Amino acid sequence: MNKYTLSKRQAVNELSTFYSFLAGFLIALVIGSIILLIQEKNPIDTFSLMFKLSIGSVNSLSSSLNKATPLILAGLGIAIINTVKLWNIGAEGQIFMGAIGVNLFYINSNLSNPTILIFLLLLSAFIGGAFCILIPALAKVLFGVNEIITTLLTNYIVIGLTIYLVNGPWKDPNSLNFPAAAYVGKEVYLPTMFGKLSYGFLICIIFTALAHYLKNKSVFGYEMRIAGGSEMTAIYAGINAKQKAFFAMLIGGGFAGLAGGVELLSQTHRVSTGISQGFGYTAIIVAAITGMRPIGIFLVGTLFGALSIGGSVIQTIGVSTYIADIIQASTLFGALVIQFFFNYKLLRVDDD
Amino acid sequence: MIDIQLLGLLNATLQAATLLFVAALGELITEKSGILNLGVEGMISIGAVAGFMTAVNTNNIFLAVIVGVLSSSVFASIHAVVTVVLKQDQTVSGLILTILGLALSSLIGKNYVGKKLDTKLDSFFSIDDPSNILQVLLSQNIIFYVAILLMILVSYTLKNTMFGRRLEAVGEDSKAADSMGLNVTKTQFIATCLGGAFAGLSGVYLTLSYVPYWTDNMTAGRGWIALALVIFGGWKPYRTALGALLFGFLEALVPRLQTYGFELNPYIVKIAPYIITILILVLLTIYKGGKTGAPKNIGIPFFRENR
């Protein structure tokens, strides 16, 4: 009788993450088709409609890129934190905190120069996101508290805080049906480049480059990688691992906060519970599927942004918008399965 | 005579604690085998919607519980395949299980939002005197007593049976367990599916009794609090139950504070349990000085080296 055993491959193809992603996406489309068939919808019609409405025209393409912007920025934040082998599940809350930061600065400032004001508002978004992860970061580096659970719980706290603010102190009396804060002035709206495409996407490109540099090219990135590796190596190299972990978490939180700031200044123009529609969670998929690579996050984030736009417009033909979420999550599961075959091979062993 | 309000608080505490405890107990079994499953929130959601849909369509509560438990268990097997068989990252897989579970349950439960149940998951006795403590304790939901039974059963199994010893051996040192001839993959697979079944039971309790209706994202972070409870309980069933009582008490107390004369903002009251959970986790970690009692192999995929 023959038995099989697993063996780790010595050399893993460098593009394996990319191939796994492609295969995972195909698997996800098959799963999505099955769900659509169960719901008695034609998958080909549905997917081609999603395709047409998400990237078929300049307007829909720019909507997709606008949608991708917060996904990418939050995903980059998760990837930076993962350099020290820590997880940020709190991007959703950080996005909200970024938007809260913008509004807090806006209603308390009397700057007249809009350019400087926009710059400072984006800075407060970054600080808001960093502030949001401060407690989990301190708890992690000082006492070793599991950051996965604490960052996740901050989501519920910040969303609760947002609901409090828009129903209480920041409530706009003119917004009757949907509790929200007052709109920010038109002078601080992020302008559009062409079509509906906001300058937020340009910020997103700049920060992708910045994250790539920070993670892969800078001294700090190198130190972060060592800090996330073995404890002994960090000590020998004279690197304060806890300090690196702390700053990585604050910077990563800041990226997600910036996502919320850009979303407010370019899309919603006010604080409400509609600032994020689960961007922080989708960003986890985007970051994980690319193996935490900034440029990969940019590309997959763009695709997933288009998927989300496609998912939200097909509601009109009676297809649940959750189909986009399911395709995104299934893509990662599919990719994980395929990745296994890149990392391991089956060997046949003969019984003694 | 005991104050009725106080007994009401006790009643609400036990209900909230049951919900959290059953899910936490399942996660405890899974983690004991060295597998971390962050998908509790998604698994509860799947069990909740599957049980609710079955109950609405068949009016058969028993069948609804079975379907809810089984669907969560099958759903958890995705995590088992990806992490146990294919040895992929447990954190990633668990997180995606949560995202997928929430999306999938919202999708299939879409037409059930706002539907009413004709029969609920009930208690053996009904209360006719809410000021009698014995009656309050005896009139709890069936799942409450099931949870107590499960607590005793799981604790006994972990300590005194072959399956329990095997689970512990695999979770502490899978390589040694393997060389002793234990089937690591099988043990971890079973433990993961069992964890899913428990989460499913918690889910059906949520939609068939605790709330009882179905709406999107109604798990509201309880799966994550269950995960925190396992840490709180130091991977021991009885201590986890104690933690569940504490968390259940907080969940029951906070909305009642107003009746005791505290002026609280209702929006702030809603976020208090999450703040307290973080606070307790921090205090607990400081108190234990980093020695949490976690299974040593947790999160590390088992891989038999070439021999």
PDB file of N, CA, C and O in Angstrom, chain A residues 6-8 35 87 89 139 143 145 148-150 152-153 156-157 160 163-164 167 281 284-285 288 318 320 322 325-326 329 332-333 336-337 340 344, chain B residues 38 41 82 86-88 91-93 95-96 99-100 103-104 106-107 216 220-221 224 228 231 265 267 271 274-275 277-278 281-282 285-286 303 306:
ATOM      1  N   LEU A   6       3.530  14.920   3.214  1.00  0.00           N
ATOM      2  CA  LEU A   6       3.736  16.279   2.721  1.00  0.00           C
ATOM      3  C   LEU A   6       5.198  16.656   2.819  1.00  0.00           C
ATOM      4  O   LEU A   6       5.891  16.251   3.740  1.00  0.00           O
ATOM      5  N   SER A   7       5.626  17.442   1.872  1.00  0.00           N
ATOM      6  CA  SER A   7       6.989  17.943   1.958  1.00  0.00           C
ATOM      7  C   SER A   7       6.971  19.417   1.601  1.00  0.00           C
ATOM      8  O   SER A   7       6.285  19.838   0.675  1.00  0.00           O
ATOM      9  N   LYS A   8       7.707  20.205   2.360  1.00  0.00           N
ATOM     10  CA  LYS A   8       7.784  21.632   2.067  1.00  0.00           C
ATOM     11  C   LYS A   8       8.654  21.829   0.842  1.00  0.00           C
ATOM     12  O   LYS A   8       9.713  21.227   0.732  1.00  0.00           O
ATOM     13  N   ILE A  35     -24.177  30.694  -6.034  1.00  0.00           N
ATOM     14  CA  ILE A  35     -25.142  31.401  -5.173  1.00  0.00           C
ATOM     15  C   ILE A  35     -26.182  32.126  -6.024  1.00  0.00           C
ATOM     16  O   ILE A  35     -27.380  32.094  -5.728  1.00  0.00           O
ATOM     17  N   TRP A  87      -1.379  42.198  14.120  1.00  0.00           N
ATOM     18  CA  TRP A  87      -2.584  42.343  13.314  1.00  0.00           C
ATOM     19  C   TRP A  87      -3.361  43.586  13.712  1.00  0.00           C
ATOM     20  O   TRP A  87      -3.465  43.908  14.890  1.00  0.00           O
ATOM     21  N   ILE A  89      -7.063  44.681  13.347  1.00  0.00           N
ATOM     22  CA  ILE A  89      -8.425  44.367  12.934  1.00  0.00           C
ATOM     23  C   ILE A  89      -9.299  45.596  13.169  1.00  0.00           C
ATOM     24  O   ILE A  89     -10.499  45.585  12.979  1.00  0.00           O
ATOM     25  N   ALA A 139      -1.273  48.689  25.260  1.00  0.00           N
ATOM     26  CA  ALA A 139      -1.560  47.434  25.963  1.00  0.00           C
ATOM     27  C   ALA A 139      -0.669  46.322  25.432  1.00  0.00           C
ATOM     28  O   ALA A 139      -0.203  45.470  26.184  1.00  0.00           O
ATOM     29  N   PHE A 143       2.162  45.432  28.138  1.00  0.00           N
ATOM     30  CA  PHE A 143       1.731  44.267  28.925  1.00  0.00           C
ATOM     31  C   PHE A 143       1.567  42.993  28.095  1.00  0.00           C
ATOM     32  O   PHE A 143       1.302  41.934  28.649  1.00  0.00           O
ATOM     33  N   VAL A 145      -0.878  42.416  25.795  1.00  0.00           N
ATOM     34  CA  VAL A 145      -2.287  42.061  25.580  1.00  0.00           C
ATOM     35  C   VAL A 145      -2.528  41.796  24.092  1.00  0.00           C
ATOM     36  O   VAL A 145      -2.107  42.580  23.243  1.00  0.00           O
ATOM     37  N   ILE A 148      -5.237  41.484  18.554  1.00  0.00           N
ATOM     38  CA  ILE A 148      -6.328  41.162  17.626  1.00  0.00           C
ATOM     39  C   ILE A 148      -7.668  41.521  18.264  1.00  0.00           C
ATOM     40  O   ILE A 148      -8.509  42.194  17.667  1.00  0.00           O
ATOM     41  N   ILE A 149      -7.852  41.085  19.515  1.00  0.00           N
ATOM     42  CA  ILE A 149      -9.142  41.323  20.169  1.00  0.00           C
ATOM     43  C   ILE A 149      -9.313  42.800  20.539  1.00  0.00           C
ATOM     44  O   ILE A 149     -10.369  43.378  20.321  1.00  0.00           O
ATOM     45  N   THR A 150      -8.243  43.431  21.053  1.00  0.00           N
ATOM     46  CA  THR A 150      -8.411  44.830  21.476  1.00  0.00           C
ATOM     47  C   THR A 150      -8.675  45.746  20.284  1.00  0.00           C
ATOM     48  O   THR A 150      -9.530  46.630  20.363  1.00  0.00           O
ATOM     49  N   LEU A 152     -10.059  44.921  17.475  1.00  0.00           N
ATOM     50  CA  LEU A 152     -11.418  44.639  16.989  1.00  0.00           C
ATOM     51  C   LEU A 152     -12.456  45.347  17.863  1.00  0.00           C
ATOM     52  O   LEU A 152     -13.382  45.978  17.365  1.00  0.00           O
ATOM     53  N   LEU A 153     -12.259  45.263  19.198  1.00  0.00           N
ATOM     54  CA  LEU A 153     -13.260  45.858  20.100  1.00  0.00           C
ATOM     55  C   LEU A 153     -13.314  47.375  19.945  1.00  0.00           C
ATOM     56  O   LEU A 153     -14.371  47.978  20.138  1.00  0.00           O
ATOM     57  N   TYR A 156     -16.162  48.664  17.696  1.00  0.00           N
ATOM     58  CA  TYR A 156     -17.494  48.846  18.272  1.00  0.00           C
ATOM     59  C   TYR A 156     -17.539  50.124  19.112  1.00  0.00           C
ATOM     60  O   TYR A 156     -18.554  50.814  19.152  1.00  0.00           O
ATOM     61  N   ILE A 157     -16.423  50.421  19.782  1.00  0.00           N
ATOM     62  CA  ILE A 157     -16.389  51.620  20.619  1.00  0.00           C
ATOM     63  C   ILE A 157     -16.482  52.875  19.755  1.00  0.00           C
ATOM     64  O   ILE A 157     -17.284  53.778  20.026  1.00  0.00           O
ATOM     65  N   GLY A 160     -19.823  53.288  18.075  1.00  0.00           N
ATOM     66  CA  GLY A 160     -20.747  53.754  19.110  1.00  0.00           C
ATOM     67  C   GLY A 160     -20.570  55.235  19.400  1.00  0.00           C
ATOM     68  O   GLY A 160     -21.535  55.988  19.550  1.00  0.00           O
ATOM     69  N   ILE A 163     -22.122  57.221  16.601  1.00  0.00           N
ATOM     70  CA  ILE A 163     -23.585  57.285  16.742  1.00  0.00           C
ATOM     71  C   ILE A 163     -23.957  58.311  17.810  1.00  0.00           C
ATOM     72  O   ILE A 163     -24.884  59.108  17.650  1.00  0.00           O
ATOM     73  N   TYR A 164     -23.181  58.318  18.901  1.00  0.00           N
ATOM     74  CA  TYR A 164     -23.426  59.295  19.967  1.00  0.00           C
ATOM     75  C   TYR A 164     -23.257  60.723  19.444  1.00  0.00           C
ATOM     76  O   TYR A 164     -24.117  61.584  19.645  1.00  0.00           O
ATOM     77  N   ASN A 167     -25.965  61.881  16.995  1.00  0.00           N
ATOM     78  CA  ASN A 167     -27.279  62.028  17.606  1.00  0.00           C
ATOM     79  C   ASN A 167     -27.277  63.061  18.719  1.00  0.00           C
ATOM     80  O   ASN A 167     -28.329  63.469  19.204  1.00  0.00           O
ATOM     81  N   TYR A 281     -12.850  46.066   7.148  1.00  0.00           N
ATOM     82  CA  TYR A 281     -12.824  44.600   7.114  1.00  0.00           C
ATOM     83  C   TYR A 281     -12.374  44.104   5.751  1.00  0.00           C
ATOM     84  O   TYR A 281     -11.578  43.173   5.645  1.00  0.00           O
ATOM     85  N   ILE A 284      -8.735  44.087   5.303  1.00  0.00           N
ATOM     86  CA  ILE A 284      -7.995  42.944   5.848  1.00  0.00           C
ATOM     87  C   ILE A 284      -7.817  41.891   4.758  1.00  0.00           C
ATOM     88  O   ILE A 284      -6.726  41.339   4.574  1.00  0.00           O
ATOM     89  N   ILE A 285      -8.902  41.638   4.004  1.00  0.00           N
ATOM     90  CA  ILE A 285      -8.820  40.661   2.907  1.00  0.00           C
ATOM     91  C   ILE A 285      -7.795  41.128   1.881  1.00  0.00           C
ATOM     92  O   ILE A 285      -6.933  40.370   1.442  1.00  0.00           O
ATOM     93  N   ALA A 288      -4.256  40.751   3.273  1.00  0.00           N
ATOM     94  CA  ALA A 288      -3.826  39.363   3.472  1.00  0.00           C
ATOM     95  C   ALA A 288      -3.609  38.659   2.138  1.00  0.00           C
ATOM     96  O   ALA A 288      -2.673  37.879   1.978  1.00  0.00           O
ATOM     97  N   GLY A 318     -32.282  43.262  -8.015  1.00  0.00           N
ATOM     98  CA  GLY A 318     -32.731  42.331  -6.988  1.00  0.00           C
ATOM     99  C   GLY A 318     -31.687  41.331  -6.533  1.00  0.00           C
ATOM    100  O   GLY A 318     -31.995  40.314  -5.954  1.00  0.00           O
ATOM    101  N   SER A 320     -28.571  40.580  -4.033  1.00  0.00           N
ATOM    102  CA  SER A 320     -28.078  41.121  -2.773  1.00  0.00           C
ATOM    103  C   SER A 320     -26.685  41.715  -2.937  1.00  0.00           C
ATOM    104  O   SER A 320     -25.818  41.145  -3.603  1.00  0.00           O
ATOM    105  N   TYR A 322     -24.523  41.751  -0.819  1.00  0.00           N
ATOM    106  CA  TYR A 322     -23.544  40.932  -0.097  1.00  0.00           C
ATOM    107  C   TYR A 322     -22.780  39.995  -1.016  1.00  0.00           C
ATOM    108  O   TYR A 322     -21.779  39.423  -0.621  1.00  0.00           O
ATOM    109  N   ASP A 325     -19.220  40.985  -1.103  1.00  0.00           N
ATOM    110  CA  ASP A 325     -18.476  40.568   0.090  1.00  0.00           C
ATOM    111  C   ASP A 325     -18.105  39.094   0.002  1.00  0.00           C
ATOM    112  O   ASP A 325     -16.985  38.697   0.344  1.00  0.00           O
ATOM    113  N   ILE A 326     -19.083  38.284  -0.455  1.00  0.00           N
ATOM    114  CA  ILE A 326     -18.844  36.844  -0.503  1.00  0.00           C
ATOM    115  C   ILE A 326     -17.768  36.517  -1.526  1.00  0.00           C
ATOM    116  O   ILE A 326     -16.881  35.699  -1.274  1.00  0.00           O
ATOM    117  N   ALA A 329     -14.359  37.499   0.074  1.00  0.00           N
ATOM    118  CA  ALA A 329     -13.889  36.555   1.090  1.00  0.00           C
ATOM    119  C   ALA A 329     -13.520  35.217   0.460  1.00  0.00           C
ATOM    120  O   ALA A 329     -12.509  34.609   0.821  1.00  0.00           O
ATOM    121  N   LEU A 332     -10.055  35.042  -1.112  1.00  0.00           N
ATOM    122  CA  LEU A 332      -8.956  34.785  -0.186  1.00  0.00           C
ATOM    123  C   LEU A 332      -8.911  33.317   0.208  1.00  0.00           C
ATOM    124  O   LEU A 332      -7.833  32.709   0.252  1.00  0.00           O
ATOM    125  N   PHE A 333     -10.086  32.710   0.476  1.00  0.00           N
ATOM    126  CA  PHE A 333     -10.098  31.289   0.812  1.00  0.00           C
ATOM    127  C   PHE A 333      -9.543  30.465  -0.344  1.00  0.00           C
ATOM    128  O   PHE A 333      -8.729  29.569  -0.147  1.00  0.00           O
ATOM    129  N   LEU A 336      -5.847  30.845  -0.515  1.00  0.00           N
ATOM    130  CA  LEU A 336      -5.160  30.092   0.543  1.00  0.00           C
ATOM    131  C   LEU A 336      -5.016  28.624   0.144  1.00  0.00           C
ATOM    132  O   LEU A 336      -3.974  28.004   0.365  1.00  0.00           O
ATOM    133  N   VAL A 337      -6.082  28.089  -0.461  1.00  0.00           N
ATOM    134  CA  VAL A 337      -6.037  26.690  -0.883  1.00  0.00           C
ATOM    135  C   VAL A 337      -4.956  26.493  -1.945  1.00  0.00           C
ATOM    136  O   VAL A 337      -4.145  25.568  -1.878  1.00  0.00           O
ATOM    137  N   PHE A 340      -1.302  26.606  -0.841  1.00  0.00           N
ATOM    138  CA  PHE A 340      -0.831  25.353  -0.245  1.00  0.00           C
ATOM    139  C   PHE A 340      -0.018  24.547  -1.253  1.00  0.00           C
ATOM    140  O   PHE A 340       1.034  24.007  -0.936  1.00  0.00           O
ATOM    141  N   TYR A 344       3.774  23.334  -0.593  1.00  0.00           N
ATOM    142  CA  TYR A 344       4.022  21.933  -0.235  1.00  0.00           C
ATOM    143  C   TYR A 344       3.897  21.060  -1.465  1.00  0.00           C
ATOM    144  O   TYR A 344       3.250  21.429  -2.437  1.00  0.00           O
TER     145      TYR A 344
ATOM    146  N   LEU B  38     -10.659  32.526  14.748  1.00  0.00           N
ATOM    147  CA  LEU B  38     -11.200  33.860  14.988  1.00  0.00           C
ATOM    148  C   LEU B  38     -12.559  34.048  14.315  1.00  0.00           C
ATOM    149  O   LEU B  38     -13.088  35.147  14.277  1.00  0.00           O
ATOM    150  N   GLU B  41     -17.575  34.887  15.522  1.00  0.00           N
ATOM    151  CA  GLU B  41     -18.658  35.816  15.170  1.00  0.00           C
ATOM    152  C   GLU B  41     -19.416  35.329  13.923  1.00  0.00           C
ATOM    153  O   GLU B  41     -20.641  35.323  13.900  1.00  0.00           O
ATOM    154  N   VAL B  82      -8.735  24.601   5.629  1.00  0.00           N
ATOM    155  CA  VAL B  82      -7.701  25.570   5.253  1.00  0.00           C
ATOM    156  C   VAL B  82      -6.522  25.542   6.230  1.00  0.00           C
ATOM    157  O   VAL B  82      -5.365  25.603   5.823  1.00  0.00           O
ATOM    158  N   LEU B  86      -4.593  22.088   5.084  1.00  0.00           N
ATOM    159  CA  LEU B  86      -3.719  22.815   4.152  1.00  0.00           C
ATOM    160  C   LEU B  86      -2.710  23.717   4.864  1.00  0.00           C
ATOM    161  O   LEU B  86      -1.903  24.383   4.221  1.00  0.00           O
ATOM    162  N   LYS B  87      -2.770  23.782   6.189  1.00  0.00           N
ATOM    163  CA  LYS B  87      -1.735  24.424   7.014  1.00  0.00           C
ATOM    164  C   LYS B  87      -1.515  25.900   6.688  1.00  0.00           C
ATOM    165  O   LYS B  87      -0.401  26.406   6.743  1.00  0.00           O
ATOM    166  N   GLN B  88      -2.596  26.597   6.330  1.00  0.00           N
ATOM    167  CA  GLN B  88      -2.467  28.030   6.063  1.00  0.00           C
ATOM    168  C   GLN B  88      -2.640  28.823   7.353  1.00  0.00           C
ATOM    169  O   GLN B  88      -3.012  28.273   8.386  1.00  0.00           O
ATOM    170  N   THR B  91      -4.846  32.948  11.636  1.00  0.00           N
ATOM    171  CA  THR B  91      -5.416  34.275  11.865  1.00  0.00           C
ATOM    172  C   THR B  91      -6.183  34.737  10.630  1.00  0.00           C
ATOM    173  O   THR B  91      -7.336  35.166  10.725  1.00  0.00           O
ATOM    174  N   VAL B  92      -5.535  34.625   9.466  1.00  0.00           N
ATOM    175  CA  VAL B  92      -6.175  35.063   8.220  1.00  0.00           C
ATOM    176  C   VAL B  92      -7.451  34.280   7.980  1.00  0.00           C
ATOM    177  O   VAL B  92      -8.531  34.844   7.771  1.00  0.00           O
ATOM    178  N   SER B  93      -7.353  32.948   8.060  1.00  0.00           N
ATOM    179  CA  SER B  93      -8.509  32.107   7.774  1.00  0.00           C
ATOM    180  C   SER B  93      -9.673  32.413   8.718  1.00  0.00           C
ATOM    181  O   SER B  93     -10.823  32.523   8.283  1.00  0.00           O
ATOM    182  N   LEU B  95     -10.314  35.185  10.426  1.00  0.00           N
ATOM    183  CA  LEU B  95     -10.890  36.504  10.159  1.00  0.00           C
ATOM    184  C   LEU B  95     -11.828  36.459   8.960  1.00  0.00           C
ATOM    185  O   LEU B  95     -12.912  37.038   8.976  1.00  0.00           O
ATOM    186  N   ILE B  96     -11.375  35.753   7.912  1.00  0.00           N
ATOM    187  CA  ILE B  96     -12.188  35.699   6.706  1.00  0.00           C
ATOM    188  C   ILE B  96     -13.444  34.875   6.958  1.00  0.00           C
ATOM    189  O   ILE B  96     -14.502  35.143   6.386  1.00  0.00           O
ATOM    190  N   ILE B  99     -15.871  37.333   8.267  1.00  0.00           N
ATOM    191  CA  ILE B  99     -16.404  38.202   7.213  1.00  0.00           C
ATOM    192  C   ILE B  99     -17.370  37.421   6.323  1.00  0.00           C
ATOM    193  O   ILE B  99     -18.480  37.875   6.026  1.00  0.00           O
ATOM    194  N   LEU B 100     -16.951  36.204   5.933  1.00  0.00           N
ATOM    195  CA  LEU B 100     -17.784  35.374   5.064  1.00  0.00           C
ATOM    196  C   LEU B 100     -19.076  34.983   5.775  1.00  0.00           C
ATOM    197  O   LEU B 100     -20.162  35.033   5.186  1.00  0.00           O
ATOM    198  N   ALA B 103     -21.499  37.941   5.893  1.00  0.00           N
ATOM    199  CA  ALA B 103     -22.058  38.255   4.574  1.00  0.00           C
ATOM    200  C   ALA B 103     -23.035  37.171   4.129  1.00  0.00           C
ATOM    201  O   ALA B 103     -24.134  37.459   3.655  1.00  0.00           O
ATOM    202  N   LEU B 104     -22.622  35.914   4.311  1.00  0.00           N
ATOM    203  CA  LEU B 104     -23.449  34.791   3.874  1.00  0.00           C
ATOM    204  C   LEU B 104     -24.764  34.748   4.636  1.00  0.00           C
ATOM    205  O   LEU B 104     -25.832  34.543   4.050  1.00  0.00           O
ATOM    206  N   SER B 106     -26.283  37.247   6.080  1.00  0.00           N
ATOM    207  CA  SER B 106     -27.116  38.363   5.651  1.00  0.00           C
ATOM    208  C   SER B 106     -27.781  38.054   4.316  1.00  0.00           C
ATOM    209  O   SER B 106     -28.936  38.397   4.085  1.00  0.00           O
ATOM    210  N   LEU B 107     -27.008  37.390   3.433  1.00  0.00           N
ATOM    211  CA  LEU B 107     -27.538  37.081   2.096  1.00  0.00           C
ATOM    212  C   LEU B 107     -28.681  36.082   2.176  1.00  0.00           C
ATOM    213  O   LEU B 107     -29.762  36.321   1.632  1.00  0.00           O
ATOM    214  N   ASP B 216     -29.570  41.642  10.179  1.00  0.00           N
ATOM    215  CA  ASP B 216     -28.149  41.629   9.818  1.00  0.00           C
ATOM    216  C   ASP B 216     -27.269  42.016  11.000  1.00  0.00           C
ATOM    217  O   ASP B 216     -27.620  42.894  11.789  1.00  0.00           O
ATOM    218  N   ALA B 220     -23.402  41.371  16.925  1.00  0.00           N
ATOM    219  CA  ALA B 220     -22.909  42.584  17.595  1.00  0.00           C
ATOM    220  C   ALA B 220     -21.643  42.385  18.420  1.00  0.00           C
ATOM    221  O   ALA B 220     -21.529  42.885  19.538  1.00  0.00           O
ATOM    222  N   GLY B 221     -20.700  41.635  17.890  1.00  0.00           N
ATOM    223  CA  GLY B 221     -19.415  41.521  18.580  1.00  0.00           C
ATOM    224  C   GLY B 221     -19.371  40.477  19.671  1.00  0.00           C
ATOM    225  O   GLY B 221     -18.348  40.336  20.345  1.00  0.00           O
ATOM    226  N   TRP B 224     -16.569  38.006  19.453  1.00  0.00           N
ATOM    227  CA  TRP B 224     -15.245  38.510  19.866  1.00  0.00           C
ATOM    228  C   TRP B 224     -15.130  38.535  21.375  1.00  0.00           C
ATOM    229  O   TRP B 224     -14.068  38.275  21.933  1.00  0.00           O
ATOM    230  N   ALA B 228     -12.459  36.669  23.905  1.00  0.00           N
ATOM    231  CA  ALA B 228     -11.807  37.276  25.061  1.00  0.00           C
ATOM    232  C   ALA B 228     -12.041  36.425  26.311  1.00  0.00           C
ATOM    233  O   ALA B 228     -11.177  36.309  27.177  1.00  0.00           O
ATOM    234  N   ILE B 231      -9.555  33.595  26.858  1.00  0.00           N
ATOM    235  CA  ILE B 231      -8.318  34.092  27.473  1.00  0.00           C
ATOM    236  C   ILE B 231      -8.558  34.341  28.956  1.00  0.00           C
ATOM    237  O   ILE B 231      -7.772  33.947  29.812  1.00  0.00           O
ATOM    238  N   ASN B 265     -25.915  58.476  29.457  1.00  0.00           N
ATOM    239  CA  ASN B 265     -26.285  58.642  28.060  1.00  0.00           C
ATOM    240  C   ASN B 265     -26.476  57.270  27.421  1.00  0.00           C
ATOM    241  O   ASN B 265     -25.586  56.424  27.490  1.00  0.00           O
ATOM    242  N   TYR B 267     -26.331  56.206  24.448  1.00  0.00           N
ATOM    243  CA  TYR B 267     -25.358  55.839  23.412  1.00  0.00           C
ATOM    244  C   TYR B 267     -24.039  55.401  24.033  1.00  0.00           C
ATOM    245  O   TYR B 267     -23.361  54.509  23.537  1.00  0.00           O
ATOM    246  N   ILE B 271     -21.640  51.290  24.429  1.00  0.00           N
ATOM    247  CA  ILE B 271     -20.251  50.931  24.147  1.00  0.00           C
ATOM    248  C   ILE B 271     -19.507  50.491  25.400  1.00  0.00           C
ATOM    249  O   ILE B 271     -18.400  49.982  25.318  1.00  0.00           O
ATOM    250  N   TYR B 274     -17.774  46.951  25.633  1.00  0.00           N
ATOM    251  CA  TYR B 274     -16.544  46.768  24.852  1.00  0.00           C
ATOM    252  C   TYR B 274     -15.353  47.422  25.560  1.00  0.00           C
ATOM    253  O   TYR B 274     -14.248  46.878  25.582  1.00  0.00           O
ATOM    254  N   ILE B 275     -15.603  48.600  26.160  1.00  0.00           N
ATOM    255  CA  ILE B 275     -14.536  49.276  26.903  1.00  0.00           C
ATOM    256  C   ILE B 275     -14.123  48.406  28.098  1.00  0.00           C
ATOM    257  O   ILE B 275     -12.931  48.195  28.343  1.00  0.00           O
ATOM    258  N   THR B 277     -14.448  45.192  28.431  1.00  0.00           N
ATOM    259  CA  THR B 277     -13.742  43.992  27.981  1.00  0.00           C
ATOM    260  C   THR B 277     -12.255  44.280  27.795  1.00  0.00           C
ATOM    261  O   THR B 277     -11.398  43.508  28.249  1.00  0.00           O
ATOM    262  N   ILE B 278     -11.940  45.386  27.114  1.00  0.00           N
ATOM    263  CA  ILE B 278     -10.532  45.745  26.907  1.00  0.00           C
ATOM    264  C   ILE B 278      -9.846  45.937  28.257  1.00  0.00           C
ATOM    265  O   ILE B 278      -8.753  45.411  28.505  1.00  0.00           O
ATOM    266  N   LEU B 281      -9.203  42.648  29.965  1.00  0.00           N
ATOM    267  CA  LEU B 281      -8.103  41.934  29.301  1.00  0.00           C
ATOM    268  C   LEU B 281      -6.754  42.498  29.737  1.00  0.00           C
ATOM    269  O   LEU B 281      -5.810  41.759  30.009  1.00  0.00           O
ATOM    270  N   VAL B 282      -6.675  43.835  29.800  1.00  0.00           N
ATOM    271  CA  VAL B 282      -5.408  44.475  30.192  1.00  0.00           C
ATOM    272  C   VAL B 282      -5.069  44.116  31.644  1.00  0.00           C
ATOM    273  O   VAL B 282      -3.965  43.653  31.934  1.00  0.00           O
ATOM    274  N   THR B 285      -3.996  40.488  31.995  1.00  0.00           N
ATOM    275  CA  THR B 285      -2.659  40.193  31.484  1.00  0.00           C
ATOM    276  C   THR B 285      -1.598  40.706  32.458  1.00  0.00           C
ATOM    277  O   THR B 285      -0.583  40.043  32.686  1.00  0.00           O
ATOM    278  N   ILE B 286      -1.844  41.892  33.034  1.00  0.00           N
ATOM    279  CA  ILE B 286      -0.891  42.418  34.012  1.00  0.00           C
ATOM    280  C   ILE B 286      -0.822  41.487  35.221  1.00  0.00           C
ATOM    281  O   ILE B 286       0.250  41.106  35.685  1.00  0.00           O
ATOM    282  N   PHE B 303       3.307  20.295  11.019  1.00  0.00           N
ATOM    283  CA  PHE B 303       3.887  19.799   9.783  1.00  0.00           C
ATOM    284  C   PHE B 303       4.923  18.736  10.125  1.00  0.00           C
ATOM    285  O   PHE B 303       5.888  18.989  10.832  1.00  0.00           O
ATOM    286  N   ASN B 306      10.205  15.690   7.039  1.00  0.00           N
ATOM    287  CA  ASN B 306      10.582  14.485   6.304  1.00  0.00           C
ATOM    288  C   ASN B 306      11.490  13.631   7.175  1.00  0.00           C
ATOM    289  O   ASN B 306      12.413  14.120   7.790  1.00  0.00           O
TER     290      ASN B 306
END
